[in-house]
Amino acid sequence: MKILRTSLSDVLFCLNNIKEICMRYYDVLEYSEEDAEYMIERAKEFAEQDPVEVNSEDVAKSRAKTVFIESIGQEFIDELESDYYEKNGQMLRLERNDPPYRCVYYKEYDVWVVTAVLRSGKLEDGTSLEHTGESPYVLIRGKDGALLAASC
């Protein structure tokens, strides 16, 4: 499977719009151009996928999972999607605070932001599970599934 590589026009689009998309997505007033440039460069490191229209959350998640697996590994995805957590050698059911993936579509940019939401919630023994670290995310163009930017 290949992730469609971005063209020069995509790079210019990204530089001009990734900051704005991320500011809206994370509800922050500022997002540096250096962060946007890093994410665009990071996207170039992944294998190419065949072009496909990303017209639903399911398709967006599928494209994003391919990137997460290549970057972080299948074990990360298996753990992310599991409703169980191992604690002291015992598997405990997890009541999640959030689903494993968050997908937001920005129609004006035709861009999907897909985040792998690190697990947190309440374990069946009554204790809490809180994630540590940053949740990886990608920006995917809707019309052809091109990976525009990645933070993973």
PDB file of N, CA and C in Angstrom, residues 24-123:
ATOM      1  N   ARG A  24      -7.072  25.732  15.002  1.00  0.00           N
ATOM      2  CA  ARG A  24      -8.498  25.467  15.193  1.00  0.00           C
ATOM      3  C   ARG A  24      -8.717  24.136  15.892  1.00  0.00           C
ATOM      4  N   TYR A  25      -7.970  23.108  15.471  1.00  0.00           N
ATOM      5  CA  TYR A  25      -8.152  21.766  16.029  1.00  0.00           C
ATOM      6  C   TYR A  25      -7.812  21.739  17.517  1.00  0.00           C
ATOM      7  N   TYR A  26      -6.710  22.375  17.885  1.00  0.00           N
ATOM      8  CA  TYR A  26      -6.273  22.360  19.281  1.00  0.00           C
ATOM      9  C   TYR A  26      -6.743  23.567  20.062  1.00  0.00           C
ATOM     10  N   ASP A  27      -7.472  24.472  19.421  1.00  0.00           N
ATOM     11  CA  ASP A  27      -8.009  25.656  20.069  1.00  0.00           C
ATOM     12  C   ASP A  27      -6.910  26.449  20.773  1.00  0.00           C
ATOM     13  N   VAL A  28      -5.831  26.692  20.040  1.00  0.00           N
ATOM     14  CA  VAL A  28      -4.729  27.510  20.563  1.00  0.00           C
ATOM     15  C   VAL A  28      -4.584  28.724  19.655  1.00  0.00           C
ATOM     16  N   LEU A  29      -4.069  29.801  20.210  1.00  0.00           N
ATOM     17  CA  LEU A  29      -3.948  31.034  19.453  1.00  0.00           C
ATOM     18  C   LEU A  29      -2.734  31.064  18.540  1.00  0.00           C
ATOM     19  N   GLU A  30      -1.794  30.170  18.780  1.00  0.00           N
ATOM     20  CA  GLU A  30      -0.542  30.246  18.045  1.00  0.00           C
ATOM     21  C   GLU A  30      -0.055  28.848  17.694  1.00  0.00           C
ATOM     22  N   TYR A  31       0.457  28.693  16.509  1.00  0.00           N
ATOM     23  CA  TYR A  31       1.043  27.434  16.069  1.00  0.00           C
ATOM     24  C   TYR A  31       2.172  27.817  15.142  1.00  0.00           C
ATOM     25  N   SER A  32       3.368  27.388  15.451  1.00  0.00           N
ATOM     26  CA  SER A  32       4.526  27.915  14.741  1.00  0.00           C
ATOM     27  C   SER A  32       4.684  27.331  13.339  1.00  0.00           C
ATOM     28  N   GLU A  33       5.270  28.132  12.480  1.00  0.00           N
ATOM     29  CA  GLU A  33       5.572  27.677  11.125  1.00  0.00           C
ATOM     30  C   GLU A  33       6.567  26.530  11.166  1.00  0.00           C
ATOM     31  N   GLU A  34       7.473  26.544  12.157  1.00  0.00           N
ATOM     32  CA  GLU A  34       8.449  25.458  12.296  1.00  0.00           C
ATOM     33  C   GLU A  34       7.752  24.124  12.567  1.00  0.00           C
ATOM     34  N   ASP A  35       6.707  24.151  13.391  1.00  0.00           N
ATOM     35  CA  ASP A  35       5.944  22.927  13.659  1.00  0.00           C
ATOM     36  C   ASP A  35       5.283  22.423  12.385  1.00  0.00           C
ATOM     37  N   ALA A  36       4.693  23.325  11.621  1.00  0.00           N
ATOM     38  CA  ALA A  36       4.031  22.940  10.367  1.00  0.00           C
ATOM     39  C   ALA A  36       5.058  22.373   9.386  1.00  0.00           C
ATOM     40  N   GLU A  37       6.211  23.012   9.274  1.00  0.00           N
ATOM     41  CA  GLU A  37       7.259  22.520   8.371  1.00  0.00           C
ATOM     42  C   GLU A  37       7.744  21.140   8.795  1.00  0.00           C
ATOM     43  N   TYR A  38       7.897  20.944  10.109  1.00  0.00           N
ATOM     44  CA  TYR A  38       8.320  19.628  10.615  1.00  0.00           C
ATOM     45  C   TYR A  38       7.305  18.559  10.211  1.00  0.00           C
ATOM     46  N   MET A  39       6.018  18.846  10.396  1.00  0.00           N
ATOM     47  CA  MET A  39       4.981  17.872  10.091  1.00  0.00           C
ATOM     48  C   MET A  39       4.932  17.544   8.605  1.00  0.00           C
ATOM     49  N   ILE A  40       5.155  18.541   7.763  1.00  0.00           N
ATOM     50  CA  ILE A  40       5.168  18.315   6.316  1.00  0.00           C
ATOM     51  C   ILE A  40       6.360  17.436   5.948  1.00  0.00           C
ATOM     52  N   GLU A  41       7.526  17.740   6.484  1.00  0.00           N
ATOM     53  CA  GLU A  41       8.720  16.938   6.215  1.00  0.00           C
ATOM     54  C   GLU A  41       8.544  15.514   6.726  1.00  0.00           C
ATOM     55  N   ARG A  42       7.942  15.376   7.891  1.00  0.00           N
ATOM     56  CA  ARG A  42       7.715  14.057   8.489  1.00  0.00           C
ATOM     57  C   ARG A  42       6.831  13.211   7.577  1.00  0.00           C
ATOM     58  N   ALA A  43       5.847  13.826   6.951  1.00  0.00           N
ATOM     59  CA  ALA A  43       4.936  13.093   6.062  1.00  0.00           C
ATOM     60  C   ALA A  43       5.678  12.485   4.879  1.00  0.00           C
ATOM     61  N   LYS A  44       6.762  13.104   4.460  1.00  0.00           N
ATOM     62  CA  LYS A  44       7.519  12.607   3.312  1.00  0.00           C
ATOM     63  C   LYS A  44       8.257  11.304   3.607  1.00  0.00           C
ATOM     64  N   GLU A  45       8.379  10.956   4.886  1.00  0.00           N
ATOM     65  CA  GLU A  45       9.132   9.767   5.281  1.00  0.00           C
ATOM     66  C   GLU A  45       8.346   8.465   5.106  1.00  0.00           C
ATOM     67  N   PHE A  46       7.049   8.554   4.874  1.00  0.00           N
ATOM     68  CA  PHE A  46       6.214   7.363   4.823  1.00  0.00           C
ATOM     69  C   PHE A  46       6.065   6.837   3.413  1.00  0.00           C
ATOM     70  N   ALA A  47       5.797   5.533   3.325  1.00  0.00           N
ATOM     71  CA  ALA A  47       5.588   4.886   2.030  1.00  0.00           C
ATOM     72  C   ALA A  47       4.343   5.471   1.365  1.00  0.00           C
ATOM     73  N   GLU A  48       4.308   5.407   0.051  1.00  0.00           N
ATOM     74  CA  GLU A  48       3.159   5.934  -0.687  1.00  0.00           C
ATOM     75  C   GLU A  48       1.998   4.944  -0.670  1.00  0.00           C
ATOM     76  N   GLN A  49       0.762   5.481  -0.661  1.00  0.00           N
ATOM     77  CA  GLN A  49      -0.454   4.674  -0.795  1.00  0.00           C
ATOM     78  C   GLN A  49      -1.122   5.049  -2.109  1.00  0.00           C
ATOM     79  N   ASP A  50      -1.938   4.144  -2.599  1.00  0.00           N
ATOM     80  CA  ASP A  50      -2.709   4.443  -3.797  1.00  0.00           C
ATOM     81  C   ASP A  50      -3.710   5.552  -3.491  1.00  0.00           C
ATOM     82  N   PRO A  51      -3.965   6.433  -4.469  1.00  0.00           N
ATOM     83  CA  PRO A  51      -4.944   7.501  -4.245  1.00  0.00           C
ATOM     84  C   PRO A  51      -6.344   6.930  -4.062  1.00  0.00           C
ATOM     85  N   VAL A  52      -7.059   7.474  -3.101  1.00  0.00           N
ATOM     86  CA  VAL A  52      -8.448   7.087  -2.859  1.00  0.00           C
ATOM     87  C   VAL A  52      -9.145   8.268  -2.193  1.00  0.00           C
ATOM     88  N   GLU A  53     -10.387   8.504  -2.578  1.00  0.00           N
ATOM     89  CA  GLU A  53     -11.143   9.591  -1.954  1.00  0.00           C
ATOM     90  C   GLU A  53     -11.434   9.231  -0.498  1.00  0.00           C
ATOM     91  N   VAL A  54     -11.151  10.155   0.388  1.00  0.00           N
ATOM     92  CA  VAL A  54     -11.425   9.963   1.807  1.00  0.00           C
ATOM     93  C   VAL A  54     -12.717  10.726   2.101  1.00  0.00           C
ATOM     94  N   ASN A  55     -13.816   9.983   2.089  1.00  0.00           N
ATOM     95  CA  ASN A  55     -15.129  10.608   2.206  1.00  0.00           C
ATOM     96  C   ASN A  55     -15.887  10.179   3.463  1.00  0.00           C
ATOM     97  N   SER A  56     -15.179   9.536   4.390  1.00  0.00           N
ATOM     98  CA  SER A  56     -15.819   9.130   5.643  1.00  0.00           C
ATOM     99  C   SER A  56     -14.770   8.981   6.724  1.00  0.00           C
ATOM    100  N   GLU A  57     -15.227   8.969   7.964  1.00  0.00           N
ATOM    101  CA  GLU A  57     -14.310   8.753   9.089  1.00  0.00           C
ATOM    102  C   GLU A  57     -13.627   7.398   8.988  1.00  0.00           C
ATOM    103  N   ASP A  58     -14.351   6.381   8.545  1.00  0.00           N
ATOM    104  CA  ASP A  58     -13.763   5.043   8.436  1.00  0.00           C
ATOM    105  C   ASP A  58     -12.582   5.020   7.473  1.00  0.00           C
ATOM    106  N   VAL A  59     -12.735   5.671   6.324  1.00  0.00           N
ATOM    107  CA  VAL A  59     -11.638   5.711   5.356  1.00  0.00           C
ATOM    108  C   VAL A  59     -10.480   6.528   5.913  1.00  0.00           C
ATOM    109  N   ALA A  60     -10.789   7.650   6.563  1.00  0.00           N
ATOM    110  CA  ALA A  60      -9.735   8.486   7.159  1.00  0.00           C
ATOM    111  C   ALA A  60      -8.965   7.696   8.218  1.00  0.00           C
ATOM    112  N   LYS A  61      -9.682   6.967   9.077  1.00  0.00           N
ATOM    113  CA  LYS A  61      -9.025   6.158  10.114  1.00  0.00           C
ATOM    114  C   LYS A  61      -8.146   5.090   9.496  1.00  0.00           C
ATOM    115  N   SER A  62      -8.630   4.445   8.452  1.00  0.00           N
ATOM    116  CA  SER A  62      -7.865   3.399   7.792  1.00  0.00           C
ATOM    117  C   SER A  62      -6.551   3.949   7.234  1.00  0.00           C
ATOM    118  N   ARG A  63      -6.624   5.102   6.569  1.00  0.00           N
ATOM    119  CA  ARG A  63      -5.408   5.725   6.020  1.00  0.00           C
ATOM    120  C   ARG A  63      -4.457   6.104   7.156  1.00  0.00           C
ATOM    121  N   ALA A  64      -4.998   6.677   8.219  1.00  0.00           N
ATOM    122  CA  ALA A  64      -4.163   7.101   9.348  1.00  0.00           C
ATOM    123  C   ALA A  64      -3.510   5.899  10.035  1.00  0.00           C
ATOM    124  N   LYS A  65      -4.272   4.821  10.197  1.00  0.00           N
ATOM    125  CA  LYS A  65      -3.717   3.624  10.842  1.00  0.00           C
ATOM    126  C   LYS A  65      -2.501   3.094  10.090  1.00  0.00           C
ATOM    127  N   THR A  66      -2.537   3.165   8.768  1.00  0.00           N
ATOM    128  CA  THR A  66      -1.395   2.725   7.970  1.00  0.00           C
ATOM    129  C   THR A  66      -0.146   3.525   8.339  1.00  0.00           C
ATOM    130  N   VAL A  67      -0.311   4.827   8.515  1.00  0.00           N
ATOM    131  CA  VAL A  67       0.820   5.684   8.900  1.00  0.00           C
ATOM    132  C   VAL A  67       1.268   5.358  10.319  1.00  0.00           C
ATOM    133  N   PHE A  68       0.319   5.214  11.236  1.00  0.00           N
ATOM    134  CA  PHE A  68       0.678   4.920  12.627  1.00  0.00           C
ATOM    135  C   PHE A  68       1.407   3.585  12.736  1.00  0.00           C
ATOM    136  N   ILE A  69       0.954   2.590  11.983  1.00  0.00           N
ATOM    137  CA  ILE A  69       1.619   1.280  12.019  1.00  0.00           C
ATOM    138  C   ILE A  69       3.041   1.405  11.492  1.00  0.00           C
ATOM    139  N   GLU A  70       3.211   2.124  10.391  1.00  0.00           N
ATOM    140  CA  GLU A  70       4.555   2.290   9.832  1.00  0.00           C
ATOM    141  C   GLU A  70       5.463   3.065  10.789  1.00  0.00           C
ATOM    142  N   SER A  71       4.911   4.045  11.459  1.00  0.00           N
ATOM    143  CA  SER A  71       5.704   4.906  12.335  1.00  0.00           C
ATOM    144  C   SER A  71       5.936   4.309  13.723  1.00  0.00           C
ATOM    145  N   ILE A  72       4.875   3.813  14.329  1.00  0.00           N
ATOM    146  CA  ILE A  72       4.935   3.408  15.739  1.00  0.00           C
ATOM    147  C   ILE A  72       4.850   1.898  15.909  1.00  0.00           C
ATOM    148  N   GLY A  73       4.174   1.213  14.982  1.00  0.00           N
ATOM    149  CA  GLY A  73       4.100  -0.235  15.020  1.00  0.00           C
ATOM    150  C   GLY A  73       2.711  -0.781  15.281  1.00  0.00           C
ATOM    151  N   GLN A  74       2.509  -2.034  14.875  1.00  0.00           N
ATOM    152  CA  GLN A  74       1.222  -2.709  15.054  1.00  0.00           C
ATOM    153  C   GLN A  74       0.880  -2.861  16.528  1.00  0.00           C
ATOM    154  N   GLU A  75       1.884  -3.088  17.363  1.00  0.00           N
ATOM    155  CA  GLU A  75       1.636  -3.240  18.803  1.00  0.00           C
ATOM    156  C   GLU A  75       0.966  -1.990  19.378  1.00  0.00           C
ATOM    157  N   PHE A  76       1.373  -0.814  18.906  1.00  0.00           N
ATOM    158  CA  PHE A  76       0.748   0.438  19.348  1.00  0.00           C
ATOM    159  C   PHE A  76      -0.740   0.439  19.006  1.00  0.00           C
ATOM    160  N   ILE A  77      -1.079   0.042  17.773  1.00  0.00           N
ATOM    161  CA  ILE A  77      -2.481   0.021  17.343  1.00  0.00           C
ATOM    162  C   ILE A  77      -3.274  -0.996  18.156  1.00  0.00           C
ATOM    163  N   ASP A  78      -2.696  -2.189  18.358  1.00  0.00           N
ATOM    164  CA  ASP A  78      -3.386  -3.228  19.130  1.00  0.00           C
ATOM    165  C   ASP A  78      -3.696  -2.733  20.542  1.00  0.00           C
ATOM    166  N   GLU A  79      -2.728  -2.078  21.161  1.00  0.00           N
ATOM    167  CA  GLU A  79      -2.928  -1.554  22.516  1.00  0.00           C
ATOM    168  C   GLU A  79      -3.929  -0.402  22.515  1.00  0.00           C
ATOM    169  N   LEU A  80      -3.809   0.484  21.541  1.00  0.00           N
ATOM    170  CA  LEU A  80      -4.701   1.637  21.426  1.00  0.00           C
ATOM    171  C   LEU A  80      -6.163   1.194  21.304  1.00  0.00           C
ATOM    172  N   GLU A  81      -6.406   0.151  20.518  1.00  0.00           N
ATOM    173  CA  GLU A  81      -7.769  -0.291  20.246  1.00  0.00           C
ATOM    174  C   GLU A  81      -8.313  -1.273  21.281  1.00  0.00           C
ATOM    175  N   SER A  82      -7.464  -1.738  22.167  1.00  0.00           N
ATOM    176  CA  SER A  82      -7.892  -2.720  23.157  1.00  0.00           C
ATOM    177  C   SER A  82      -8.724  -2.073  24.258  1.00  0.00           C
ATOM    178  N   ASP A  83      -9.762  -2.786  24.681  1.00  0.00           N
ATOM    179  CA  ASP A  83     -10.579  -2.337  25.811  1.00  0.00           C
ATOM    180  C   ASP A  83     -10.115  -2.966  27.119  1.00  0.00           C
ATOM    181  N   TYR A  84      -8.906  -3.539  27.098  1.00  0.00           N
ATOM    182  CA  TYR A  84      -8.341  -4.153  28.297  1.00  0.00           C
ATOM    183  C   TYR A  84      -6.952  -3.588  28.557  1.00  0.00           C
ATOM    184  N   TYR A  85      -6.584  -3.543  29.820  1.00  0.00           N
ATOM    185  CA  TYR A  85      -5.290  -3.025  30.233  1.00  0.00           C
ATOM    186  C   TYR A  85      -4.675  -4.015  31.219  1.00  0.00           C
ATOM    187  N   GLU A  86      -3.410  -4.338  31.012  1.00  0.00           N
ATOM    188  CA  GLU A  86      -2.741  -5.271  31.917  1.00  0.00           C
ATOM    189  C   GLU A  86      -2.181  -4.512  33.117  1.00  0.00           C
ATOM    190  N   LYS A  87      -2.594  -4.950  34.304  1.00  0.00           N
ATOM    191  CA  LYS A  87      -2.138  -4.327  35.547  1.00  0.00           C
ATOM    192  C   LYS A  87      -1.769  -5.443  36.511  1.00  0.00           C
ATOM    193  N   ASN A  88      -0.518  -5.467  36.921  1.00  0.00           N
ATOM    194  CA  ASN A  88      -0.022  -6.490  37.844  1.00  0.00           C
ATOM    195  C   ASN A  88      -0.322  -7.903  37.341  1.00  0.00           C
ATOM    196  N   GLY A  89      -0.133  -8.123  36.050  1.00  0.00           N
ATOM    197  CA  GLY A  89      -0.339  -9.444  35.467  1.00  0.00           C
ATOM    198  C   GLY A  89      -1.785  -9.822  35.232  1.00  0.00           C
ATOM    199  N   GLN A  90      -2.700  -8.925  35.500  1.00  0.00           N
ATOM    200  CA  GLN A  90      -4.131  -9.198  35.336  1.00  0.00           C
ATOM    201  C   GLN A  90      -4.692  -8.276  34.250  1.00  0.00           C
ATOM    202  N   MET A  91      -5.524  -8.832  33.368  1.00  0.00           N
ATOM    203  CA  MET A  91      -6.178  -8.027  32.334  1.00  0.00           C
ATOM    204  C   MET A  91      -7.471  -7.450  32.892  1.00  0.00           C
ATOM    205  N   LEU A  92      -7.546  -6.124  32.909  1.00  0.00           N
ATOM    206  CA  LEU A  92      -8.713  -5.428  33.437  1.00  0.00           C
ATOM    207  C   LEU A  92      -9.429  -4.677  32.322  1.00  0.00           C
ATOM    208  N   ARG A  93     -10.748  -4.732  32.359  1.00  0.00           N
ATOM    209  CA  ARG A  93     -11.550  -4.019  31.360  1.00  0.00           C
ATOM    210  C   ARG A  93     -11.421  -2.515  31.599  1.00  0.00           C
ATOM    211  N   LEU A  94     -11.335  -1.776  30.499  1.00  0.00           N
ATOM    212  CA  LEU A  94     -11.194  -0.326  30.544  1.00  0.00           C
ATOM    213  C   LEU A  94     -12.465   0.338  30.026  1.00  0.00           C
ATOM    214  N   GLU A  95     -13.020   1.226  30.836  1.00  0.00           N
ATOM    215  CA  GLU A  95     -14.122   2.073  30.404  1.00  0.00           C
ATOM    216  C   GLU A  95     -13.483   3.380  29.943  1.00  0.00           C
ATOM    217  N   ARG A  96     -13.401   3.557  28.641  1.00  0.00           N
ATOM    218  CA  ARG A  96     -12.658   4.676  28.059  1.00  0.00           C
ATOM    219  C   ARG A  96     -13.334   6.029  28.276  1.00  0.00           C
ATOM    220  N   ASN A  97     -12.475   7.038  28.403  1.00  0.00           N
ATOM    221  CA  ASN A  97     -12.978   8.413  28.395  1.00  0.00           C
ATOM    222  C   ASN A  97     -13.290   8.860  26.964  1.00  0.00           C
ATOM    223  N   ASP A  98     -12.511   8.353  25.999  1.00  0.00           N
ATOM    224  CA  ASP A  98     -12.637   8.744  24.594  1.00  0.00           C
ATOM    225  C   ASP A  98     -12.441   7.529  23.696  1.00  0.00           C
ATOM    226  N   PRO A  99     -12.995   7.556  22.489  1.00  0.00           N
ATOM    227  CA  PRO A  99     -12.738   6.461  21.541  1.00  0.00           C
ATOM    228  C   PRO A  99     -11.270   6.480  21.100  1.00  0.00           C
ATOM    229  N   PRO A 100     -10.789   5.386  20.500  1.00  0.00           N
ATOM    230  CA  PRO A 100      -9.374   5.299  20.118  1.00  0.00           C
ATOM    231  C   PRO A 100      -8.936   6.323  19.061  1.00  0.00           C
ATOM    232  N   TYR A 101      -9.871   6.771  18.221  1.00  0.00           N
ATOM    233  CA  TYR A 101      -9.513   7.721  17.174  1.00  0.00           C
ATOM    234  C   TYR A 101     -10.476   8.903  17.195  1.00  0.00           C
ATOM    235  N   ARG A 102      -9.929  10.069  16.917  1.00  0.00           N
ATOM    236  CA  ARG A 102     -10.747  11.270  16.756  1.00  0.00           C
ATOM    237  C   ARG A 102     -10.518  11.761  15.334  1.00  0.00           C
ATOM    238  N   CYS A 103     -11.594  11.933  14.600  1.00  0.00           N
ATOM    239  CA  CYS A 103     -11.511  12.408  13.214  1.00  0.00           C
ATOM    240  C   CYS A 103     -12.285  13.715  13.100  1.00  0.00           C
ATOM    241  N   VAL A 104     -11.621  14.716  12.543  1.00  0.00           N
ATOM    242  CA  VAL A 104     -12.269  16.000  12.287  1.00  0.00           C
ATOM    243  C   VAL A 104     -12.018  16.354  10.835  1.00  0.00           C
ATOM    244  N   TYR A 105     -13.086  16.694  10.134  1.00  0.00           N
ATOM    245  CA  TYR A 105     -12.972  17.080   8.729  1.00  0.00           C
ATOM    246  C   TYR A 105     -13.163  18.585   8.603  1.00  0.00           C
ATOM    247  N   TYR A 106     -12.227  19.243   7.925  1.00  0.00           N
ATOM    248  CA  TYR A 106     -12.316  20.665   7.646  1.00  0.00           C
ATOM    249  C   TYR A 106     -12.663  20.829   6.165  1.00  0.00           C
ATOM    250  N   LYS A 107     -13.946  21.046   5.911  1.00  0.00           N
ATOM    251  CA  LYS A 107     -14.456  21.095   4.541  1.00  0.00           C
ATOM    252  C   LYS A 107     -13.777  22.188   3.709  1.00  0.00           C
ATOM    253  N   GLU A 108     -13.528  23.355   4.324  1.00  0.00           N
ATOM    254  CA  GLU A 108     -12.952  24.466   3.563  1.00  0.00           C
ATOM    255  C   GLU A 108     -11.529  24.170   3.069  1.00  0.00           C
ATOM    256  N   TYR A 109     -10.870  23.201   3.698  1.00  0.00           N
ATOM    257  CA  TYR A 109      -9.525  22.801   3.269  1.00  0.00           C
ATOM    258  C   TYR A 109      -9.513  21.414   2.623  1.00  0.00           C
ATOM    259  N   ASP A 110     -10.624  20.690   2.737  1.00  0.00           N
ATOM    260  CA  ASP A 110     -10.708  19.291   2.308  1.00  0.00           C
ATOM    261  C   ASP A 110      -9.619  18.474   2.997  1.00  0.00           C
ATOM    262  N   VAL A 111      -9.526  18.641   4.310  1.00  0.00           N
ATOM    263  CA  VAL A 111      -8.490  17.967   5.103  1.00  0.00           C
ATOM    264  C   VAL A 111      -9.124  17.270   6.305  1.00  0.00           C
ATOM    265  N   TRP A 112      -8.702  16.020   6.501  1.00  0.00           N
ATOM    266  CA  TRP A 112      -9.067  15.249   7.692  1.00  0.00           C
ATOM    267  C   TRP A 112      -7.901  15.304   8.673  1.00  0.00           C
ATOM    268  N   VAL A 113      -8.200  15.573   9.930  1.00  0.00           N
ATOM    269  CA  VAL A 113      -7.214  15.440  11.004  1.00  0.00           C
ATOM    270  C   VAL A 113      -7.626  14.197  11.790  1.00  0.00           C
ATOM    271  N   VAL A 114      -6.728  13.209  11.837  1.00  0.00           N
ATOM    272  CA  VAL A 114      -7.014  11.964  12.547  1.00  0.00           C
ATOM    273  C   VAL A 114      -5.991  11.818  13.663  1.00  0.00           C
ATOM    274  N   THR A 115      -6.496  11.700  14.881  1.00  0.00           N
ATOM    275  CA  THR A 115      -5.643  11.574  16.063  1.00  0.00           C
ATOM    276  C   THR A 115      -5.850  10.204  16.685  1.00  0.00           C
ATOM    277  N   ALA A 116      -4.743   9.550  17.035  1.00  0.00           N
ATOM    278  CA  ALA A 116      -4.799   8.315  17.828  1.00  0.00           C
ATOM    279  C   ALA A 116      -4.859   8.755  19.288  1.00  0.00           C
ATOM    280  N   VAL A 117      -6.018   8.634  19.907  1.00  0.00           N
ATOM    281  CA  VAL A 117      -6.228   9.132  21.263  1.00  0.00           C
ATOM    282  C   VAL A 117      -5.708   8.100  22.268  1.00  0.00           C
ATOM    283  N   LEU A 118      -4.662   8.468  22.982  1.00  0.00           N
ATOM    284  CA  LEU A 118      -4.073   7.548  23.956  1.00  0.00           C
ATOM    285  C   LEU A 118      -5.106   7.186  25.010  1.00  0.00           C
ATOM    286  N   ARG A 119      -5.029   5.939  25.474  1.00  0.00           N
ATOM    287  CA  ARG A 119      -6.066   5.407  26.368  1.00  0.00           C
ATOM    288  C   ARG A 119      -6.052   6.072  27.745  1.00  0.00           C
ATOM    289  N   SER A 120      -7.250   6.369  28.219  1.00  0.00           N
ATOM    290  CA  SER A 120      -7.458   6.813  29.591  1.00  0.00           C
ATOM    291  C   SER A 120      -8.895   6.464  29.949  1.00  0.00           C
ATOM    292  N   GLY A 121      -9.128   6.316  31.234  1.00  0.00           N
ATOM    293  CA  GLY A 121     -10.463   5.976  31.692  1.00  0.00           C
ATOM    294  C   GLY A 121     -10.419   5.266  33.025  1.00  0.00           C
ATOM    295  N   LYS A 122     -11.473   4.531  33.297  1.00  0.00           N
ATOM    296  CA  LYS A 122     -11.618   3.840  34.570  1.00  0.00           C
ATOM    297  C   LYS A 122     -11.477   2.334  34.337  1.00  0.00           C
ATOM    298  N   LEU A 123     -10.617   1.697  35.147  1.00  0.00           N
ATOM    299  CA  LEU A 123     -10.443   0.249  35.081  1.00  0.00           C
ATOM    300  C   LEU A 123     -11.488  -0.431  35.943  1.00  0.00           C
TER     301      LEU A 123
END
